[in-house]
Short mmCIF file of C-alpha atoms and ligand atoms in Angstrom, two decimals:
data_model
loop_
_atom_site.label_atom_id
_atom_site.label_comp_id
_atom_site.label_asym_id
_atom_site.label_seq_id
_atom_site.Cartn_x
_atom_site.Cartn_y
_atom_site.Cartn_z
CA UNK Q 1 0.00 0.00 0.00
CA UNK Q 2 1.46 3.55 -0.84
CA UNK Q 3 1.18 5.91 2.04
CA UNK Q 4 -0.02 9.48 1.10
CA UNK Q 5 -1.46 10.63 4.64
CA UNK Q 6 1.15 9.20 6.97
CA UNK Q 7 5.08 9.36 6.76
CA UNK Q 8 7.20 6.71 8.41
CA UNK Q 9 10.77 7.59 9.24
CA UNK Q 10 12.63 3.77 10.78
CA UNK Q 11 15.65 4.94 13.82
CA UNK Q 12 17.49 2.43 15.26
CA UNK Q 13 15.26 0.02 16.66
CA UNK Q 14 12.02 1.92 16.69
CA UNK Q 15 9.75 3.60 13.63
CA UNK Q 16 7.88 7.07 14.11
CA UNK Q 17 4.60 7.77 12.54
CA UNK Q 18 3.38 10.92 11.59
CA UNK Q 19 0.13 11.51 10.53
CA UNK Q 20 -0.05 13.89 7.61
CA UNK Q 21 -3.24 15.08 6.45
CA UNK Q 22 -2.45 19.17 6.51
CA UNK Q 23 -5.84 20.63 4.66
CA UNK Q 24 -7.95 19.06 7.45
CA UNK Q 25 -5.68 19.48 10.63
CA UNK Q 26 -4.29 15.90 10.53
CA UNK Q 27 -8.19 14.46 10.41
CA UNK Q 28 -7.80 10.89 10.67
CA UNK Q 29 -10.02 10.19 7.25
CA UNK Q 30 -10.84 6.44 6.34
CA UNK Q 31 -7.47 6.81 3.32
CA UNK Q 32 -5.33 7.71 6.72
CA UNK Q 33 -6.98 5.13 8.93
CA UNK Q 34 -6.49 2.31 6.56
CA UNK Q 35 -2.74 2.84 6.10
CA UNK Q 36 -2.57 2.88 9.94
CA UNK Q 37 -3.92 -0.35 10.22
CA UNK Q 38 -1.86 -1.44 7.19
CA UNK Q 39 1.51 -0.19 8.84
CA UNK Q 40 0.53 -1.29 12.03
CA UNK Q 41 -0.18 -4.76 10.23
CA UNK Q 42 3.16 -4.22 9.31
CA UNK Q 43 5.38 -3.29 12.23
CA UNK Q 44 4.14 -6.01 14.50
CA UNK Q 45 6.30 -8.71 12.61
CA UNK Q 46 9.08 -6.19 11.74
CA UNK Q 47 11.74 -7.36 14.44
CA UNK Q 48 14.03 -4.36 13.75
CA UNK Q 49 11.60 -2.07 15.23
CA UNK Q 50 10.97 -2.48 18.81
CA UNK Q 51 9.36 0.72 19.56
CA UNK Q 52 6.76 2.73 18.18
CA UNK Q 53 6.44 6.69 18.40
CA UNK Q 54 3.24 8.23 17.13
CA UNK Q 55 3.11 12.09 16.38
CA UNK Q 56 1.34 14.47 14.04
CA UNK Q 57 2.94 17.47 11.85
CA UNK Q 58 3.27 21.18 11.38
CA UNK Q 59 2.62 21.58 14.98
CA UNK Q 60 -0.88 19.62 15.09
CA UNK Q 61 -1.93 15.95 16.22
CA UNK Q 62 -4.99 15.28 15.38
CA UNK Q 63 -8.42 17.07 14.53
CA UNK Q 64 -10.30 13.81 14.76
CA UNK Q 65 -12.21 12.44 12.45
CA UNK Q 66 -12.89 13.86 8.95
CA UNK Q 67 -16.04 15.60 8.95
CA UNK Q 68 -16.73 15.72 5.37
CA UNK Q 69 -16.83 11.79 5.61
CA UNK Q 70 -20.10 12.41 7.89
CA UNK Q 71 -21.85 14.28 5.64
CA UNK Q 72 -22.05 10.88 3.04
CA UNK Q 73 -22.33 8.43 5.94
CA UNK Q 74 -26.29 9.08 5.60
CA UNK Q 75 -25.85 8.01 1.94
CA UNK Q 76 -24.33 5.33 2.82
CA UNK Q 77 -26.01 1.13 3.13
CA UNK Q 78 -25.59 -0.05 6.38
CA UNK Q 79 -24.02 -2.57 4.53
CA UNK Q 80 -20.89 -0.41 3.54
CA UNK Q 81 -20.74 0.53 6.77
CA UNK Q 82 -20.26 -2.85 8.03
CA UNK Q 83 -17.62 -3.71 5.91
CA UNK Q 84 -16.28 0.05 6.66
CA UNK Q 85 -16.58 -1.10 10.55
CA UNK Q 86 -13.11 -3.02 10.48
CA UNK Q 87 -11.20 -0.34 9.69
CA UNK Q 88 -12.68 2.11 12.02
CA UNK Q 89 -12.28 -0.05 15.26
CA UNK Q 90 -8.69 -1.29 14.07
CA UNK Q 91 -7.34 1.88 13.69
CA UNK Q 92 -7.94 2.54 17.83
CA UNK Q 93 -6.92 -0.71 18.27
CA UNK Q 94 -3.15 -0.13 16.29
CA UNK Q 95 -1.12 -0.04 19.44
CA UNK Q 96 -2.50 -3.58 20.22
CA UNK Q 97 -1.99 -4.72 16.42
CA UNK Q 98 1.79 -3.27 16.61
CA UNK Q 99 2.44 -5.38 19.80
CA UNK Q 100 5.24 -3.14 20.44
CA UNK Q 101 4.95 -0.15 22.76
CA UNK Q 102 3.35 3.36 21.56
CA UNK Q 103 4.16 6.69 22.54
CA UNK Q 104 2.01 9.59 21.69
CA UNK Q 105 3.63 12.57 21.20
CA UNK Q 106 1.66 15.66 20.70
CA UNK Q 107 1.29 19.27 19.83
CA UNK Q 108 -1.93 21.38 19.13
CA UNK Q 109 -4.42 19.72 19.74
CA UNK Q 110 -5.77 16.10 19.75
CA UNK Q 111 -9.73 16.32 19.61
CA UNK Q 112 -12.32 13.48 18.55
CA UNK Q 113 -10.32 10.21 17.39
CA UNK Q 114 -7.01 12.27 17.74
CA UNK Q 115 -7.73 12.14 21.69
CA UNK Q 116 -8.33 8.35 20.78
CA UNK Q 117 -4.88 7.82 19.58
CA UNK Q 118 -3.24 9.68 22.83
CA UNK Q 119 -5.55 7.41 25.05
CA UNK Q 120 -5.19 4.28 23.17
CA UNK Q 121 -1.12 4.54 23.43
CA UNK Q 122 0.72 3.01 26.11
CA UNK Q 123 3.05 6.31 26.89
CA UNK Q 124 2.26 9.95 26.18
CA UNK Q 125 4.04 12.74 25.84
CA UNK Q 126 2.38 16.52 25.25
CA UNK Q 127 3.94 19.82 24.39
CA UNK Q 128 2.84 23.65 25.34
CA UNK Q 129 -0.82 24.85 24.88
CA UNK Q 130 -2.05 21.94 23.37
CA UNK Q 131 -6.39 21.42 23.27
CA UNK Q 132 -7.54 18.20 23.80
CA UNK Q 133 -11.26 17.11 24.29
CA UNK Q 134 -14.27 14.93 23.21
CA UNK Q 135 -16.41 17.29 20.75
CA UNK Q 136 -18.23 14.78 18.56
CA UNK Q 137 -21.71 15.18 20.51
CA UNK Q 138 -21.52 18.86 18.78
CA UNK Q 139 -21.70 17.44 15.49
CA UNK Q 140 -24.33 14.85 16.20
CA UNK Q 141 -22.12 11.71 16.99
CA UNK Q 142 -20.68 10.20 20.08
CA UNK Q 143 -17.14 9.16 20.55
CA UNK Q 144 -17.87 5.45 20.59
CA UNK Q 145 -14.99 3.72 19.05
CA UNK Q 146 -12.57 5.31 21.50
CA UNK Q 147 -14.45 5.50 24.35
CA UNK Q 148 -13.35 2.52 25.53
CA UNK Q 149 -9.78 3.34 25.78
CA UNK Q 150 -11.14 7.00 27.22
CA UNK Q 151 -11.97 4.96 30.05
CA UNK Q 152 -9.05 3.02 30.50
CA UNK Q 153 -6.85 5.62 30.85
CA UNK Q 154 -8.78 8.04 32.78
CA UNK Q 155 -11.67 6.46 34.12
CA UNK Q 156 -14.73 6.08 33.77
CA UNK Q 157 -16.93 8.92 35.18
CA UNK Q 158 -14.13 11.32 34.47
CA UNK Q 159 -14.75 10.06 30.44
CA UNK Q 160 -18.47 10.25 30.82
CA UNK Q 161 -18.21 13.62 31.96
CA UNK Q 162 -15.71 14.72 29.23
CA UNK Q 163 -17.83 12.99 26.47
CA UNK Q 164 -21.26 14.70 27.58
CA UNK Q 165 -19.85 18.45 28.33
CA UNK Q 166 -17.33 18.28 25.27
CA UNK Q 167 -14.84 20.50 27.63
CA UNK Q 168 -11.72 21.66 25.74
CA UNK Q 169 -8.56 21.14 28.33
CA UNK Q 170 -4.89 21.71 28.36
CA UNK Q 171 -1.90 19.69 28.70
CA UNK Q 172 -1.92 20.45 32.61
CA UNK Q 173 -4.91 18.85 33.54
CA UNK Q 174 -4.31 15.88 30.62
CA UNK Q 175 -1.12 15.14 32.75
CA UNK Q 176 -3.42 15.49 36.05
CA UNK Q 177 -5.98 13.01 35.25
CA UNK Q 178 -3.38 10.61 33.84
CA UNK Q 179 -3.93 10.96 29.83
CA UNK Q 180 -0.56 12.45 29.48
CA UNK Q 181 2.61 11.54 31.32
CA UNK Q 182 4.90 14.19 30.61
CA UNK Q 183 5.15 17.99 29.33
CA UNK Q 184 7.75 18.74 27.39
CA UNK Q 185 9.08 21.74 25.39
CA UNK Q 186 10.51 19.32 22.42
CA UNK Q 187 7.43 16.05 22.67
CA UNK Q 188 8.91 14.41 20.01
CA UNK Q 189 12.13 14.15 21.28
CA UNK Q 190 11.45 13.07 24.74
CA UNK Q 191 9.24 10.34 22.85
CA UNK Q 192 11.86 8.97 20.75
CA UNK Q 193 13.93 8.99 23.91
CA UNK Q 194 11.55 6.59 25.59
CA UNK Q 195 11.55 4.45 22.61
CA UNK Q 196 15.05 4.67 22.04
CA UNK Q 197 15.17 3.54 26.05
CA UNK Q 198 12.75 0.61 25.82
CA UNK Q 199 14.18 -0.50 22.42
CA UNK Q 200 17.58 -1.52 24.08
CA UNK Q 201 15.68 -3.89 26.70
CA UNK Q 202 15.46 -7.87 25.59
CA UNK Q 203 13.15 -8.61 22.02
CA UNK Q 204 11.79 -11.60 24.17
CA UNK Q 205 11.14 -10.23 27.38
CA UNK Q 206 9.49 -6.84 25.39
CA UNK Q 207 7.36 -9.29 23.41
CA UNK Q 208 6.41 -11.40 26.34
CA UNK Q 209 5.66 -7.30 28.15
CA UNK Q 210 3.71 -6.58 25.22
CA UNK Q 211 1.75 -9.44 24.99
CA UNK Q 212 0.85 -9.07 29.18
CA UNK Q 213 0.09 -5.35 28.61
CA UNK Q 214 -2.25 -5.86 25.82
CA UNK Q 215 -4.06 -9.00 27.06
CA UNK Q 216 -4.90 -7.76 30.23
CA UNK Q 217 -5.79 -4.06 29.26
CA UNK Q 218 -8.38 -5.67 26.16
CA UNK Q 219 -11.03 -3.98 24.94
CA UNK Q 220 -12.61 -5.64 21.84
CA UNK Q 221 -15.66 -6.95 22.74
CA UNK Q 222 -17.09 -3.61 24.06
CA UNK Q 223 -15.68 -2.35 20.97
CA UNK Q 224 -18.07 -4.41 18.88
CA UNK Q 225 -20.88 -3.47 20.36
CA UNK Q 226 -19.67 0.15 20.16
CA UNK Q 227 -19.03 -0.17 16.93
CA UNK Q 228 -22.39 -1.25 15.45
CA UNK Q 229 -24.10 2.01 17.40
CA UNK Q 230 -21.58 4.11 15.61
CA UNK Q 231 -23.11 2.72 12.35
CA UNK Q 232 -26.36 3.51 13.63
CA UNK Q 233 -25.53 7.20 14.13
CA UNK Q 234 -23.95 7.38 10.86
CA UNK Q 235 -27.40 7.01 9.33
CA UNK Q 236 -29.05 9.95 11.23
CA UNK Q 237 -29.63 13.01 9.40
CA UNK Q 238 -28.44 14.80 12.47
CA UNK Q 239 -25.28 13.26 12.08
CA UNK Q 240 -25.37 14.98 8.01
CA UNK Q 241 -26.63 18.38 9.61
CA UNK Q 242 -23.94 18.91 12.66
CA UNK Q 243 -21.68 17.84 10.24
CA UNK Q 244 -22.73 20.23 7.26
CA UNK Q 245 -23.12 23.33 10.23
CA UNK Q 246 -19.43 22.21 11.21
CA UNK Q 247 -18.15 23.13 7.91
CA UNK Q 248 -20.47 25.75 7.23
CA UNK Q 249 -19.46 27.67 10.58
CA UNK Q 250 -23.40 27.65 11.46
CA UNK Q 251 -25.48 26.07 14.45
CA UNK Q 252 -27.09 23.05 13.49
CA UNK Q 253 -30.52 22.23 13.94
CA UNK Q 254 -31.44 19.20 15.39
CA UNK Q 255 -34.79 17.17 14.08
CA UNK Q 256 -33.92 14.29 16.08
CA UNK Q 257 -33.86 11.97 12.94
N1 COA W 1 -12.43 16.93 9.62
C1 COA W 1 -12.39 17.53 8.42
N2 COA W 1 -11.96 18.79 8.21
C2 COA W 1 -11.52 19.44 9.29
C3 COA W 1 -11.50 18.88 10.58
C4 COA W 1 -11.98 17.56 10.72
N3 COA W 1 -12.01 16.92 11.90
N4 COA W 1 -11.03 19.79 11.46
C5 COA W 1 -10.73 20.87 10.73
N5 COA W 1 -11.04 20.66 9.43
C6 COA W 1 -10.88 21.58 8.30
C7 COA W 1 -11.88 22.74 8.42
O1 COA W 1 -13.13 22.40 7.84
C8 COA W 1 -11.16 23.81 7.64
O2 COA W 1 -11.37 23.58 6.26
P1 COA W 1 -11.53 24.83 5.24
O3 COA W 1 -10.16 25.49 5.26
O4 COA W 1 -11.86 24.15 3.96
O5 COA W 1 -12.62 25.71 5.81
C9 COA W 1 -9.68 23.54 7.94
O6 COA W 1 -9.60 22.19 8.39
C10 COA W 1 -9.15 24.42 9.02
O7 COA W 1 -10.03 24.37 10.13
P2 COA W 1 -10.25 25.64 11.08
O8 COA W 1 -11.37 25.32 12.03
O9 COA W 1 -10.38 26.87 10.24
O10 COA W 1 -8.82 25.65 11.82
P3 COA W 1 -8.44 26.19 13.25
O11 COA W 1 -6.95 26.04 13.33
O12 COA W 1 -9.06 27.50 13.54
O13 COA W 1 -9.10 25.16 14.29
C11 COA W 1 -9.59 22.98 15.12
C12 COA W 1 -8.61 23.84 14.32
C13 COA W 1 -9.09 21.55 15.04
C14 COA W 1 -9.63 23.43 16.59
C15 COA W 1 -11.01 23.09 14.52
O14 COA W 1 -10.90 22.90 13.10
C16 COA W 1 -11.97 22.04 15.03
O15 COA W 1 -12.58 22.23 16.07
N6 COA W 1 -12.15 20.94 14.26
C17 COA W 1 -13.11 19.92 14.57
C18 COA W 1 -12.65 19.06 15.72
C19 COA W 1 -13.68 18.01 16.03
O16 COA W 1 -14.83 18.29 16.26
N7 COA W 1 -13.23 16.75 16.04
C20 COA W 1 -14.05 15.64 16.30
C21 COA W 1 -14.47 15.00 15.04
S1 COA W 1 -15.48 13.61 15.36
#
């Protein structure tokens, strides 16, 4: 698969990602999901990479998802959907695929699936003035897919709350409530350090850590579940109208169809 929205550079012993979708602030489209799942795919029987650092570029993580795919989701059979459904849950799922550890690091913002990524990686590392946050109930979806891993790594109520009031927070209270580890001035190169660090330990014992760490922090068959609502809400018309006053800078109007 040629990559055109992500850009792999391979370090000694550990790979970084970068997601690279500029036009739409990094939005994690279905193109930029399925060659996350396909490198993913990849890197988890790649023995010469022991590490994995995620990050976005030109300063931002991650905007989400892509908007403009919600506007056709209505268009859409429920039948696409299904077969779209892999993809979607697999790309939350890509630090378990890798079976190597993950370390976020980001800068300016990680909102929607973005925030996914960061709470779906095993380490995180955030920069200055980032904005992270849950805002997909303003466009007429909830975060379902990475919910799950919202909840693992901050709790539960904490993600409920987050989810229903769609606050906006910084990288202070990220690290507070455990979604972030560290702040740093240069993210991305306290993140390779980590992977550089972990990358010298033992292949066997790693794999071995990897396969404890995944196993026992599991969350696929919520995800299924999860997954089939999402396609649900992709056929509202709500879903089409917060989307459509998203891009049109306008308030939506809600029929509750
Ligand atoms: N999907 C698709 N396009 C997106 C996008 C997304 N998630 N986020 C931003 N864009 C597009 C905008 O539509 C805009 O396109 P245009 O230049 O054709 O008008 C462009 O990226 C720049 O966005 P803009 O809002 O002008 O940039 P900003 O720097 O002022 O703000 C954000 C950046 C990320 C804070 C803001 O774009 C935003 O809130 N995006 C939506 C985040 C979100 O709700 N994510 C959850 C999705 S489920």
């Amino acid at each position: 698969m040629d990559y055109n929205k992500i850009i792999i550079e391979k370090k000694d012993n550990y790979a970084v990602i970068f997601l690279n979708n500029r036009e739409k602030r990094n939005a994690l489209d279905y193109e930029m999901s399925e060659q996350l799942v396909d490198i993913s795919n990849k890197l988890s029987i790649d023995d010469t990479v022991r590490a994995i650092v995620i990050t976005g570029s030109n300063g931002i993580f991650c905007a989400g998802a892509d908007i403009k795919e919600f506007v056709n989701g209505i268009n859409k059979a429920p039948t696409q959907h299904f077969k779209d459904m892999d993809i979607n849950v697999n790309v939350f799922k890509c630090a378990q695929i890798i079976k190597k550890p993950v370390i976020a690091s980001v800068e300016g913002f990680a909102l929607g699936g973005g925030f996914g990524l960061v709470a779906a990686s095993h380490i995180a590392v955030a920069g200055r003035n980032i904005k992270f946050g849950m805002p997909e109930l303003n466009l007429g979806i909830f975060p379902y897919c990475i919910f799950p891993y919202v909840k693992r790594a901050i709790g539960e109520r904490l993600a409920v709350k987050l989810a229903l009031t769609r606050e906006i927070f910084d990288e202070t209270y990220a690290k507070e409530i455990g979604l972030i580890h560290y702040i740093e001035d240069e993210p991305l190169k306290k993140a390779c350090d980590i992977a550089s660090s972990i990358s010298t330990k033992s292949p066997l014992v790693l794999k071995l850590a990897m396969e404890a760490i995944n196993k026992t922090m599991s969350t696929s068959l919520e995800l299924d579940y999860l997954a089939l609502l999402r396609i649900i809400n992709f056929c509202a018309s709500d879903l089409k109208e917060g989307a459509e006053a998203f891009l049109e800078k306008r308030k939506p109007e809600w029929t509750g169809n």
